[in-house]
Amino acid sequence: TIDRLEIYIGQRKEHIEKSSSFILATVMMAILLLELFIARRISTSTRALVKQINTIEQLNGFSARIEVTAEDELGQLARSFNQLLEHLEDANDNLQQSLEKERQASEAKDNFLASMSHELRTPLASVIGNSELLIDECEESCAEQSRIGLIRSIQRAGEHQLALVNDILDMSKIESGKLSMDEAPYDLSLLLKDLEMMFLTKADDQGIQFAVVHNSEEPYQLQGDSQRIGQILINLLGNAFKFTEQGQVTLTVWSDSKYLFCSVKDSGIGMSPETIDTLFGRFEQVDGSISRRFGGNGLGLYLSLNLAEIMGGEIDVSSNMGEGSIFQLRLPYRPTDIPVQSNPADSQAESVLQQRYSGEVLIAEDTPELQLLERRILESMGVVVTTAENGQEAVAQATTNHFDLILMDMQMPVMDGIEATRVLRQQGVTTPVVPLTANVMQKHRDAFVAEGCKEFLAKPIDRQELRRVLNRFLAQPQEPRIAEPVTEPAAEPSIAVPPQAEEEVDDELMAIFIDSTTKNREKLKTALSEKAWPALRETAHTVKGSAASFGYPELSNIAEALQFALDEERMGVVPELAMDLLIEMGSVLP
């Protein structure tokens, strides 16, 4: 019995051991299969997630979303990723909106500068141009010498305002990275001579001493942008004279193997260290009273420093309150063996030649006083002139008559200059077109070139530039007349009226202004009564420029306010401003 029991127990033990091994093997197999299943599922879900992420990356956008197929950890990861995409999409949309606003603001700034350039240059063209003509008349007649000083004062004021416009445009070009240097060989000694002559008169007027110190034996035939270098030195010298009431201003120039140094030293009011730290910012003045007492806009030093840095140089300042200041310009020293081109204007002045031309020119200009001024200058050079008041008239004239050259204002009513040029080219008119424009920004030049314009003249028109254009397109039938050294001055011929008729010239121009104002007043009434807002804006624009040219700032300001109100569609104030403008126009009429 005992033996049987032992045998039974042994058999059961063996059975249990075999069963346990089988169960253990089964459990292990189940665990392995479960692991494989879980791994496969996780791998499949992960691959799907990665695939969707790669798809989103290829789409290069944030609008796509991952499909959530489970409520597990991977599903939670997918939801979190989708939330991240939403945040990125919102951030990207905000960024795009900001970039668009930045682009629009930049474009608006460019358009504003172009518009202001046009509006400022148009009256300045009249002021500077007529001043030059009056000076020529007084010099030729020898009977108006007492007036030359007053006329030159008007001319200098106009040139000062023109310099301000140019500074603002240069600032815009610098900030947009579009200002380029016009490098060429130049003679620094000639530049220094010009600066010396320019500021000696100013020094005499202020009762201070001025000297230019440099080694005349040192070779100063250099490579660079002489105009920009001169602009920097004029700004530095202008500042020195502005703040020096007694003592002296000295410009010292020297060089070593690497650098050219130009040092401007004055005995003026000086500056504190705190002032020097902010000196080269935009529109910075030593204090709030500076612009009132000494004038200026605070752009000169800002532009000078930026111009120096563009040319690879810098400007250093040292100063003490009450002891004066030293501004030192340092530029790369770049001597050259290339011959310096002589200045055509200088050679012309030295030979005292009065060039005359043969040809017919069409002037398209909507401002009557500028139209008259341009006509007289061209007629004094022997040119036959025909005028048009807008682009449509210019097209009609150019398609029915022969012209050797067309001078085309770019901003005109009815049809602007660019459109008129386009129409002429479409109709097969190949007459050279030279734009007359106060918009000197690069994109406007590009627009002119796109319409086939090879040259352009910026307002106010420089007569030397005008001669350069005429030399290219018109013939010179007569030998230039050499002026007598005593009885005939070297001045350029002025207008085609007797020199003694200055009062008649003024009366004629004023008559044009009165007639134009009368007509514009009627146009204003009609446009206001008919609520013809585009016509109202066009008339306000015309009145603004004309009034500014003839010295009616209040009239010009009201017209400008009306134009801006119409541009900004603030129609609630338009009737009141229009009535104010009508009243002011009536007050200037006889």
Coordinates of C-alpha atoms in Angstrom, one line a residue:
T1 CA 0.0 0.0 0.0
I2 CA 2.7 2.3 0.9
D3 CA 4.5 1.5 -2.3
R4 CA 1.4 2.2 -4.3
L5 CA 1.0 5.5 -2.5
E6 CA 4.5 6.5 -3.3
I7 CA 4.1 5.5 -6.9
Y8 CA 0.9 7.5 -7.1
I9 CA 2.5 10.5 -5.5
G10 CA 5.4 10.3 -7.9
Q11 CA 3.1 10.1 -10.9
R12 CA 1.1 13.0 -9.7
K13 CA 4.3 15.0 -9.1
E14 CA 5.5 14.2 -12.5
H15 CA 2.1 15.2 -14.0
I16 CA 2.1 18.4 -12.1
E17 CA 5.6 19.2 -13.2
K18 CA 4.7 18.5 -16.8
S19 CA 1.5 20.6 -16.5
S20 CA 3.4 23.5 -14.9
S21 CA 6.0 23.5 -17.7
F22 CA 3.2 23.6 -20.3
I23 CA 1.3 26.3 -18.4
L24 CA 4.5 28.3 -18.0
A25 CA 5.3 27.9 -21.7
T26 CA 1.8 28.9 -22.6
V27 CA 1.9 32.0 -20.4
M28 CA 5.3 32.9 -21.8
M29 CA 4.0 32.5 -25.3
A30 CA 0.9 34.6 -24.5
I31 CA 3.1 37.3 -23.0
L32 CA 5.4 37.3 -26.1
L33 CA 2.4 37.5 -28.4
L34 CA 0.9 40.3 -26.4
E35 CA 4.2 42.2 -26.5
L36 CA 4.4 41.7 -30.2
F37 CA 0.8 42.9 -30.6
I38 CA 1.3 46.0 -28.4
A39 CA 4.6 46.8 -30.1
R40 CA 3.1 46.4 -33.6
R41 CA 0.1 48.6 -32.6
I42 CA 2.3 51.3 -31.1
S43 CA 4.6 51.1 -34.1
T44 CA 1.8 51.4 -36.6
S45 CA 0.2 54.3 -34.7
T46 CA 3.6 56.0 -34.4
R47 CA 4.4 55.5 -38.1
A48 CA 1.0 57.0 -39.0
L49 CA 1.7 59.9 -36.7
V50 CA 5.1 60.5 -38.1
K51 CA 3.7 60.2 -41.7
Q52 CA 1.1 62.9 -41.0
I53 CA 3.7 65.1 -39.4
N54 CA 6.0 64.7 -42.5
T55 CA 3.0 65.5 -44.7
I56 CA 2.4 68.7 -42.8
E57 CA 6.0 69.6 -43.1
Q58 CA 5.9 69.1 -46.9
L59 CA 2.8 71.3 -47.2
N60 CA 4.9 74.0 -45.5
G61 CA 1.9 75.3 -43.7
F62 CA 0.0 75.0 -40.4
S63 CA -3.6 74.5 -41.6
A64 CA -3.4 70.7 -41.7
R65 CA -4.3 68.6 -38.7
I66 CA -3.5 65.1 -37.4
E67 CA -6.4 62.6 -37.3
V68 CA -7.0 61.4 -33.8
T69 CA -8.0 57.7 -33.9
A70 CA -7.6 56.6 -30.3
E71 CA -8.1 57.9 -26.8
D72 CA -4.7 56.6 -25.5
E73 CA -1.5 58.4 -25.0
L74 CA -0.8 58.6 -28.7
G75 CA -4.2 60.2 -29.2
Q76 CA -3.4 62.7 -26.5
L77 CA -0.1 63.4 -28.2
A78 CA -1.9 64.0 -31.5
R79 CA -4.3 66.4 -29.8
S80 CA -1.5 68.3 -28.2
F81 CA 0.3 68.5 -31.6
N82 CA -2.9 69.8 -33.2
Q83 CA -3.1 72.5 -30.5
L84 CA 0.5 73.4 -31.2
L85 CA -0.3 73.7 -34.9
E86 CA -3.3 76.0 -34.1
H87 CA -1.0 78.2 -32.0
L88 CA 1.6 78.3 -34.8
E89 CA -1.1 79.0 -37.4
D90 CA -2.4 82.0 -35.4
A91 CA 1.2 83.2 -34.8
N92 CA 2.0 82.9 -38.5
D93 CA -1.2 84.7 -39.5
N94 CA -0.3 87.5 -37.1
L95 CA 3.2 87.6 -38.5
Q96 CA 1.9 87.8 -42.1
Q97 CA -0.5 90.6 -41.1
S98 CA 2.3 92.5 -39.4
L99 CA 4.5 92.0 -42.5
E100 CA 1.7 93.2 -44.7
K101 CA 1.2 96.2 -42.5
E102 CA 4.9 96.9 -42.6
R103 CA 4.9 96.6 -46.4
Q104 CA 1.9 98.9 -46.7
A105 CA 3.5 101.4 -44.3
S106 CA 6.7 101.3 -46.3
E107 CA 4.8 101.8 -49.5
A108 CA 2.8 104.6 -47.9
K109 CA 6.0 106.3 -46.7
D110 CA 7.5 106.0 -50.2
N111 CA 4.3 107.5 -51.8
F112 CA 4.2 110.2 -49.1
L113 CA 7.9 111.2 -49.8
A114 CA 7.3 111.1 -53.5
S115 CA 4.2 113.3 -53.1
M116 CA 5.9 115.7 -50.7
S117 CA 8.9 115.8 -52.9
H118 CA 6.7 116.9 -55.8
E119 CA 4.7 119.4 -53.8
L120 CA 7.8 121.0 -52.3
R121 CA 10.0 121.0 -55.5
T122 CA 7.3 122.5 -57.7
P123 CA 7.1 125.9 -55.9
L124 CA 10.9 125.7 -55.3
A125 CA 11.4 125.4 -59.0
S126 CA 9.6 128.6 -59.5
V127 CA 11.4 130.4 -56.7
I128 CA 14.9 129.3 -57.6
G129 CA 14.4 129.6 -61.4
N130 CA 12.9 133.0 -61.3
S131 CA 15.6 134.2 -58.9
E132 CA 18.2 133.1 -61.4
L133 CA 16.5 134.9 -64.2
L134 CA 16.2 138.1 -62.2
I135 CA 19.8 137.9 -61.2
D136 CA 20.8 137.5 -64.8
E137 CA 18.7 140.5 -65.8
C138 CA 20.1 142.7 -63.0
E139 CA 23.7 141.8 -63.9
E140 CA 23.1 142.4 -67.6
S141 CA 21.3 145.8 -67.2
C142 CA 23.8 147.1 -64.6
A143 CA 20.9 149.3 -63.4
E144 CA 19.5 146.9 -60.7
Q145 CA 22.7 146.2 -58.7
S146 CA 20.9 147.2 -55.5
R147 CA 18.4 144.4 -55.9
I148 CA 20.8 141.6 -56.5
G149 CA 21.5 141.0 -52.8
L150 CA 17.8 140.7 -52.1
I151 CA 17.2 138.4 -55.0
R152 CA 20.2 136.2 -54.0
S153 CA 18.7 136.0 -50.5
I154 CA 15.5 134.6 -52.0
Q155 CA 17.6 132.2 -54.1
R156 CA 19.5 131.0 -51.1
A157 CA 16.3 130.5 -49.1
G158 CA 14.9 128.4 -51.9
E159 CA 18.1 126.3 -52.2
H160 CA 18.1 125.8 -48.4
Q161 CA 14.5 124.4 -48.6
L162 CA 15.6 122.2 -51.6
A163 CA 18.5 120.9 -49.5
L164 CA 16.0 119.9 -46.8
V165 CA 13.9 118.0 -49.3
N166 CA 17.0 116.2 -50.6
D167 CA 18.1 115.3 -47.0
I168 CA 14.7 113.7 -46.3
L169 CA 14.9 111.7 -49.5
D170 CA 18.5 110.7 -48.7
M171 CA 17.3 109.6 -45.2
S172 CA 14.6 107.4 -46.8
K173 CA 17.1 105.8 -49.2
I174 CA 19.6 105.1 -46.4
E175 CA 16.9 103.4 -44.3
S176 CA 15.7 101.3 -47.1
G177 CA 19.2 100.4 -48.2
K178 CA 18.8 101.9 -51.6
L179 CA 21.4 104.7 -51.5
S180 CA 24.3 104.0 -53.8
M181 CA 27.6 105.7 -54.2
D182 CA 28.7 107.2 -57.5
E183 CA 32.4 106.6 -57.4
A184 CA 34.8 108.2 -59.8
P185 CA 38.2 109.9 -59.8
Y186 CA 38.2 113.4 -58.3
D187 CA 40.6 116.1 -57.3
L188 CA 40.2 116.7 -53.5
S189 CA 42.1 120.0 -53.8
L190 CA 39.4 121.4 -56.1
L191 CA 36.7 120.2 -53.7
L192 CA 38.5 122.0 -50.9
K193 CA 38.8 125.1 -53.0
D194 CA 35.1 125.1 -53.7
L195 CA 34.3 124.7 -49.9
E196 CA 36.7 127.5 -49.1
M197 CA 35.0 129.9 -51.6
M198 CA 31.6 128.8 -50.3
F199 CA 32.2 129.5 -46.7
L200 CA 34.5 132.6 -46.9
T201 CA 31.5 134.8 -47.6
K202 CA 29.6 133.3 -44.7
A203 CA 32.6 133.9 -42.4
D204 CA 32.8 137.5 -43.5
D205 CA 29.1 137.9 -42.8
Q206 CA 29.4 136.5 -39.3
G207 CA 32.7 138.3 -38.5
I208 CA 34.7 135.1 -37.8
Q209 CA 37.8 133.6 -39.3
F210 CA 37.8 130.6 -41.6
A211 CA 40.7 128.7 -43.0
V212 CA 41.3 125.5 -45.0
V213 CA 44.6 123.8 -44.1
H214 CA 46.1 121.0 -46.2
N215 CA 49.3 120.1 -47.9
S216 CA 49.1 121.4 -51.4
E217 CA 52.0 119.2 -52.5
E218 CA 50.3 116.0 -51.4
P219 CA 48.6 114.0 -54.2
Y220 CA 44.9 114.4 -53.8
Q221 CA 43.7 112.7 -57.0
L222 CA 41.5 110.2 -55.3
Q223 CA 38.7 107.6 -56.1
G224 CA 35.3 108.1 -54.4
D225 CA 32.0 109.9 -54.5
S226 CA 33.1 113.5 -54.3
Q227 CA 29.5 114.8 -54.2
R228 CA 28.8 112.8 -51.0
I229 CA 32.1 113.7 -49.4
G230 CA 31.3 117.3 -50.2
Q231 CA 27.9 116.9 -48.7
I232 CA 29.4 115.5 -45.4
L233 CA 31.9 118.4 -45.2
I234 CA 29.2 121.0 -46.0
N235 CA 27.1 119.6 -43.1
L236 CA 30.0 119.6 -40.7
L237 CA 31.1 123.1 -41.7
G238 CA 27.5 124.3 -41.6
N239 CA 27.1 123.1 -38.1
A240 CA 30.4 124.7 -37.0
F241 CA 29.4 128.1 -38.4
K242 CA 25.9 127.7 -36.9
F243 CA 27.2 127.4 -33.4
T244 CA 30.2 129.8 -33.6
E245 CA 29.4 133.5 -33.0
Q246 CA 33.0 134.6 -32.5
G247 CA 36.5 133.1 -33.1
Q248 CA 37.2 130.8 -36.0
V249 CA 36.4 127.7 -37.9
T250 CA 39.1 125.6 -39.4
L251 CA 39.0 122.7 -41.9
T252 CA 42.2 120.6 -41.7
V253 CA 42.9 117.8 -44.2
W254 CA 45.7 115.2 -44.1
S255 CA 46.2 111.6 -44.9
D256 CA 48.3 108.5 -44.1
S257 CA 48.8 105.3 -46.0
K258 CA 45.3 104.0 -45.0
Y259 CA 43.0 106.9 -44.3
L260 CA 42.0 110.4 -45.4
F261 CA 41.2 112.7 -42.4
C262 CA 39.1 115.9 -42.6
S263 CA 38.8 117.7 -39.2
V264 CA 36.4 120.6 -38.6
K265 CA 37.3 122.6 -35.5
D266 CA 35.3 125.5 -34.2
S267 CA 35.4 127.8 -31.2
G268 CA 31.6 127.7 -30.6
I269 CA 29.3 126.8 -27.8
G270 CA 30.5 123.2 -27.4
M271 CA 28.6 120.2 -26.1
S272 CA 28.2 118.1 -23.1
P273 CA 29.0 114.3 -23.1
E274 CA 25.3 113.6 -22.8
T275 CA 24.6 115.6 -25.9
I276 CA 27.4 113.9 -27.9
D277 CA 25.8 110.5 -27.1
T278 CA 22.6 111.4 -28.9
L279 CA 24.1 113.8 -31.5
F280 CA 23.8 111.5 -34.5
G281 CA 20.2 110.5 -34.1
R282 CA 17.5 111.6 -36.5
F283 CA 16.2 115.1 -35.9
E284 CA 18.4 115.6 -32.9
Q285 CA 19.3 119.1 -31.7
V286 CA 21.5 120.1 -28.8
D287 CA 18.3 121.4 -27.1
G288 CA 14.8 122.5 -28.0
S289 CA 15.9 126.1 -28.6
I290 CA 18.5 125.2 -31.2
S291 CA 16.1 124.9 -34.1
R292 CA 14.4 128.2 -33.1
R293 CA 17.7 130.1 -32.6
F294 CA 20.0 128.6 -35.2
G295 CA 17.7 126.8 -37.7
G296 CA 18.2 123.4 -39.1
N297 CA 16.3 120.1 -38.9
G298 CA 18.7 117.7 -37.1
L299 CA 19.1 115.6 -40.2
G300 CA 22.6 116.8 -41.3
L301 CA 24.7 114.8 -38.8
Y302 CA 22.5 111.7 -39.0
L303 CA 23.0 111.7 -42.8
S304 CA 26.7 112.5 -42.6
L305 CA 27.4 109.6 -40.3
N306 CA 25.5 107.2 -42.4
L307 CA 27.1 108.4 -45.6
A308 CA 30.6 108.1 -44.0
E309 CA 29.8 104.5 -42.9
I310 CA 28.5 103.5 -46.3
M311 CA 31.8 104.7 -47.7
G312 CA 33.7 102.7 -45.1
G313 CA 34.5 105.6 -42.8
E314 CA 33.4 107.1 -39.6
I315 CA 33.0 110.5 -37.8
D316 CA 34.5 111.1 -34.3
V317 CA 33.5 114.0 -32.0
S318 CA 35.3 115.7 -29.2
S319 CA 33.8 118.7 -27.4
N320 CA 33.6 120.7 -24.1
M321 CA 30.9 123.1 -23.1
G322 CA 32.0 126.7 -24.0
E323 CA 35.2 125.5 -25.6
G324 CA 34.1 124.5 -29.1
S325 CA 34.0 121.2 -30.9
I326 CA 36.0 119.0 -33.3
F327 CA 34.4 116.8 -35.8
Q328 CA 36.8 114.4 -37.6
L329 CA 35.8 112.6 -40.7
R330 CA 37.9 109.5 -41.5
L331 CA 37.6 107.8 -44.9
P332 CA 39.6 105.1 -46.7
Y333 CA 42.5 106.8 -48.5
R334 CA 42.2 105.7 -52.2
P335 CA 44.6 107.5 -54.5
T336 CA 44.2 106.8 -58.2
D337 CA 46.2 107.4 -61.4
I338 CA 43.1 107.6 -63.6
P339 CA 42.8 111.2 -65.0
V340 CA 40.1 113.3 -63.4
Q341 CA 37.4 114.3 -65.9
S342 CA 37.1 118.1 -66.2
N343 CA 33.7 119.6 -65.2
P344 CA 31.8 120.6 -68.3
A345 CA 30.1 123.4 -66.4
D346 CA 33.5 124.8 -65.4
S347 CA 34.9 124.8 -68.9
Q348 CA 31.7 126.4 -70.2
A349 CA 31.9 129.1 -67.6
E350 CA 35.6 129.7 -68.3
S351 CA 35.0 130.2 -72.1
V352 CA 31.9 132.3 -71.4
L353 CA 29.9 130.7 -74.1
Q354 CA 26.2 131.2 -74.7
Q355 CA 25.0 128.1 -76.5
R356 CA 21.9 128.3 -78.7
Y357 CA 19.9 125.5 -80.2
S358 CA 17.8 124.7 -83.2
G359 CA 14.7 122.6 -82.8
E360 CA 11.1 122.5 -81.7
V361 CA 10.2 121.4 -78.2
L362 CA 6.8 120.5 -76.7
I363 CA 6.4 121.3 -73.0
A364 CA 3.6 119.4 -71.1
E365 CA 3.2 121.3 -67.8
D366 CA 0.0 121.9 -65.9
T367 CA 1.3 124.7 -63.6
P368 CA 1.0 128.0 -65.5
E369 CA 3.9 129.8 -63.8
L370 CA 6.3 126.9 -64.3
Q371 CA 5.1 126.5 -67.9
L372 CA 5.9 130.2 -68.5
L373 CA 9.3 129.9 -66.8
E374 CA 10.3 126.8 -68.8
R375 CA 9.1 128.4 -72.0
R376 CA 11.2 131.5 -71.5
I377 CA 14.4 129.6 -70.6
L378 CA 14.1 127.4 -73.7
E379 CA 13.2 130.4 -76.0
S380 CA 16.3 132.3 -74.6
M381 CA 18.4 129.3 -76.0
G382 CA 16.9 129.7 -79.4
V383 CA 14.3 126.8 -79.1
V384 CA 10.8 127.0 -80.7
V385 CA 8.4 126.1 -77.9
T386 CA 4.8 124.7 -77.9
T387 CA 3.0 124.1 -74.6
A388 CA 0.3 121.7 -73.4
E389 CA -1.5 121.8 -70.1
N390 CA -2.0 118.0 -69.6
G391 CA -1.1 114.7 -71.1
Q392 CA -4.1 114.5 -73.3
E393 CA -3.2 117.8 -75.0
A394 CA 0.4 116.7 -75.3
V395 CA -0.7 113.5 -77.1
A396 CA -2.9 115.6 -79.5
Q397 CA -0.1 118.0 -80.2
A398 CA 2.6 115.3 -80.6
T399 CA 0.5 113.2 -83.0
T400 CA -0.4 116.1 -85.3
N401 CA 2.9 118.1 -85.3
H402 CA 6.6 117.4 -85.5
F403 CA 8.7 117.9 -82.4
D404 CA 12.4 117.2 -81.8
L405 CA 11.9 116.8 -78.1
I406 CA 9.0 116.5 -75.5
L407 CA 9.5 117.6 -71.9
M408 CA 6.7 115.9 -70.0
D409 CA 5.6 116.7 -66.5
M410 CA 4.7 113.4 -64.8
Q411 CA 1.8 114.6 -62.5
M412 CA -0.9 116.3 -64.6
P413 CA -4.7 116.3 -64.6
V414 CA -6.8 114.5 -67.3
M415 CA -3.8 112.2 -68.3
D416 CA -0.5 112.0 -66.4
G417 CA 2.9 111.9 -68.1
I418 CA 3.5 108.2 -67.9
E419 CA 0.2 107.4 -69.5
A420 CA 0.7 110.0 -72.2
T421 CA 4.1 108.6 -73.0
R422 CA 2.6 105.1 -73.2
V423 CA -0.1 106.3 -75.6
L424 CA 2.4 108.1 -77.8
R425 CA 4.5 104.9 -78.1
Q426 CA 1.4 102.9 -78.9
Q427 CA 0.5 105.4 -81.7
G428 CA 4.0 105.1 -83.2
V429 CA 5.4 108.5 -82.0
T430 CA 9.1 108.0 -81.5
T431 CA 10.0 111.6 -80.4
P432 CA 12.3 111.5 -77.4
V433 CA 10.4 112.1 -74.1
V434 CA 12.2 113.5 -71.1
P435 CA 10.1 113.5 -67.9
L436 CA 10.0 116.6 -65.7
T437 CA 9.3 115.4 -62.2
A438 CA 9.8 116.1 -58.6
N439 CA 9.5 112.4 -57.8
V440 CA 13.2 111.4 -57.9
M441 CA 12.8 108.1 -56.1
Q442 CA 14.1 105.0 -57.8
K443 CA 10.8 103.3 -58.5
H444 CA 9.6 106.4 -60.4
R445 CA 12.8 106.4 -62.5
D446 CA 12.1 102.7 -63.2
A447 CA 8.6 103.6 -64.4
F448 CA 10.0 106.2 -66.8
V449 CA 12.6 103.8 -68.2
A450 CA 9.8 101.2 -68.7
E451 CA 8.0 103.6 -70.9
G452 CA 11.1 104.2 -73.1
C453 CA 12.4 107.4 -71.4
K454 CA 16.2 107.6 -71.8
E455 CA 16.7 110.8 -69.7
F456 CA 14.8 112.7 -67.1
L457 CA 15.0 116.1 -65.5
A458 CA 14.3 116.6 -61.8
K459 CA 12.5 119.7 -60.5
P460 CA 13.6 122.3 -60.0
I461 CA 15.3 122.1 -63.3
D462 CA 19.1 122.6 -63.2
R463 CA 19.9 124.7 -66.4
Q464 CA 23.2 122.8 -66.8
E465 CA 21.3 119.5 -66.8
L466 CA 18.9 121.1 -69.3
R467 CA 21.7 122.0 -71.6
R468 CA 23.1 118.5 -71.3
V469 CA 19.7 117.1 -72.5
L470 CA 19.4 119.7 -75.3
N471 CA 23.0 118.9 -76.4
R472 CA 21.9 115.2 -76.8
F473 CA 18.6 115.8 -78.7
L474 CA 18.9 119.2 -80.4
A475 CA 21.2 120.7 -83.1
Q476 CA 23.4 123.8 -82.4
P477 CA 23.2 125.8 -85.7
Q478 CA 25.1 128.8 -84.6
E479 CA 28.6 129.2 -83.3
P480 CA 28.4 130.0 -79.6
R481 CA 28.7 133.7 -79.0
I482 CA 31.7 134.7 -76.8
A483 CA 30.7 137.4 -74.4
E484 CA 32.7 140.6 -74.3
P485 CA 34.8 140.6 -71.1
V486 CA 33.6 144.0 -69.9
T487 CA 30.4 145.0 -71.6
E488 CA 28.8 141.6 -71.5
P489 CA 28.8 139.4 -68.4
A490 CA 29.2 135.6 -68.4
A491 CA 25.8 135.0 -67.1
E492 CA 23.5 132.6 -68.9
P493 CA 20.9 134.3 -71.1
S494 CA 17.7 134.8 -69.2
I495 CA 14.2 135.2 -70.6
A496 CA 13.0 136.4 -74.0
V497 CA 12.0 139.9 -72.8
P498 CA 14.0 143.1 -72.5
P499 CA 16.1 143.2 -69.3
Q500 CA 14.4 146.4 -68.2
A501 CA 11.0 144.8 -68.3
E502 CA 11.3 143.2 -64.9
E503 CA 8.1 144.9 -63.6
E504 CA 6.2 143.7 -66.6
V505 CA 7.5 140.2 -66.1
D506 CA 6.2 140.2 -62.5
D507 CA 2.8 141.6 -63.7
E508 CA 2.6 139.0 -66.3
L509 CA 3.2 136.2 -63.9
M510 CA 0.8 137.7 -61.3
A511 CA -1.8 138.0 -64.0
I512 CA -1.5 134.3 -64.8
F513 CA -1.9 133.5 -61.1
I514 CA -5.0 135.7 -60.7
D515 CA -6.5 134.2 -63.8
S516 CA -5.7 130.7 -62.7
T517 CA -7.1 131.4 -59.2
T518 CA -10.3 132.8 -60.6
K519 CA -10.9 129.8 -62.8
N520 CA -10.0 127.4 -60.0
R521 CA -12.4 129.1 -57.7
E522 CA -15.3 128.5 -60.2
K523 CA -14.2 124.9 -60.6
L524 CA -14.2 124.5 -56.9
K525 CA -17.8 125.9 -56.6
T526 CA -19.0 123.5 -59.3
A527 CA -17.3 120.5 -57.9
L528 CA -18.6 121.2 -54.4
S529 CA -22.2 121.8 -55.6
E530 CA -22.1 118.6 -57.7
K531 CA -20.2 116.6 -55.0
A532 CA -17.6 115.7 -57.6
W533 CA -15.0 114.7 -55.1
P534 CA -12.2 113.7 -57.6
A535 CA -12.5 117.1 -59.4
L536 CA -12.6 118.9 -56.0
R537 CA -9.4 117.1 -54.9
E538 CA -7.7 117.9 -58.3
T539 CA -8.5 121.6 -57.9
A540 CA -7.3 121.7 -54.3
H541 CA -4.1 120.1 -55.4
T542 CA -3.6 122.7 -58.1
V543 CA -4.4 125.6 -55.8
K544 CA -2.0 124.3 -53.1
G545 CA 1.0 124.3 -55.4
S546 CA 0.1 127.6 -57.1
A547 CA -0.5 129.4 -53.9
A548 CA 2.8 128.2 -52.4
S549 CA 4.7 129.4 -55.5
F550 CA 3.3 132.9 -55.2
G551 CA 3.6 133.4 -51.5
Y552 CA 0.2 132.7 -50.1
P553 CA 0.9 130.1 -47.4
E554 CA -2.5 130.3 -45.7
L555 CA -4.3 129.6 -49.0
S556 CA -1.9 126.8 -49.7
N557 CA -2.4 125.3 -46.2
I558 CA -6.2 125.3 -46.5
A559 CA -6.0 123.7 -50.0
E560 CA -3.6 121.0 -48.6
A561 CA -6.0 120.3 -45.7
L562 CA -8.9 119.9 -48.1
Q563 CA -6.8 117.6 -50.3
F564 CA -5.8 115.4 -47.4
A565 CA -9.4 115.2 -46.1
L566 CA -10.5 113.9 -49.5
D567 CA -7.6 111.5 -49.6
E568 CA -8.6 110.1 -46.2
E569 CA -12.3 110.2 -47.0
R570 CA -13.1 112.4 -44.1
M571 CA -16.2 113.7 -45.9
G572 CA -17.7 115.3 -42.8
V573 CA -15.1 118.2 -42.8
V574 CA -14.9 118.6 -46.6
P575 CA -17.7 121.1 -47.1
E576 CA -16.4 123.4 -44.3
L577 CA -12.8 123.2 -45.7
A578 CA -14.0 123.9 -49.2
M579 CA -15.9 127.0 -48.0
D580 CA -12.8 128.2 -46.2
L581 CA -10.8 127.7 -49.3
L582 CA -13.4 129.6 -51.4
I583 CA -13.3 132.5 -48.9
E584 CA -9.5 132.6 -48.9
M585 CA -9.3 132.4 -52.7
G586 CA -11.7 135.4 -52.8
S587 CA -9.5 137.4 -50.5
V588 CA -6.4 137.2 -52.8
L589 CA -8.4 138.2 -55.9
P590 CA -8.5 141.9 -56.8

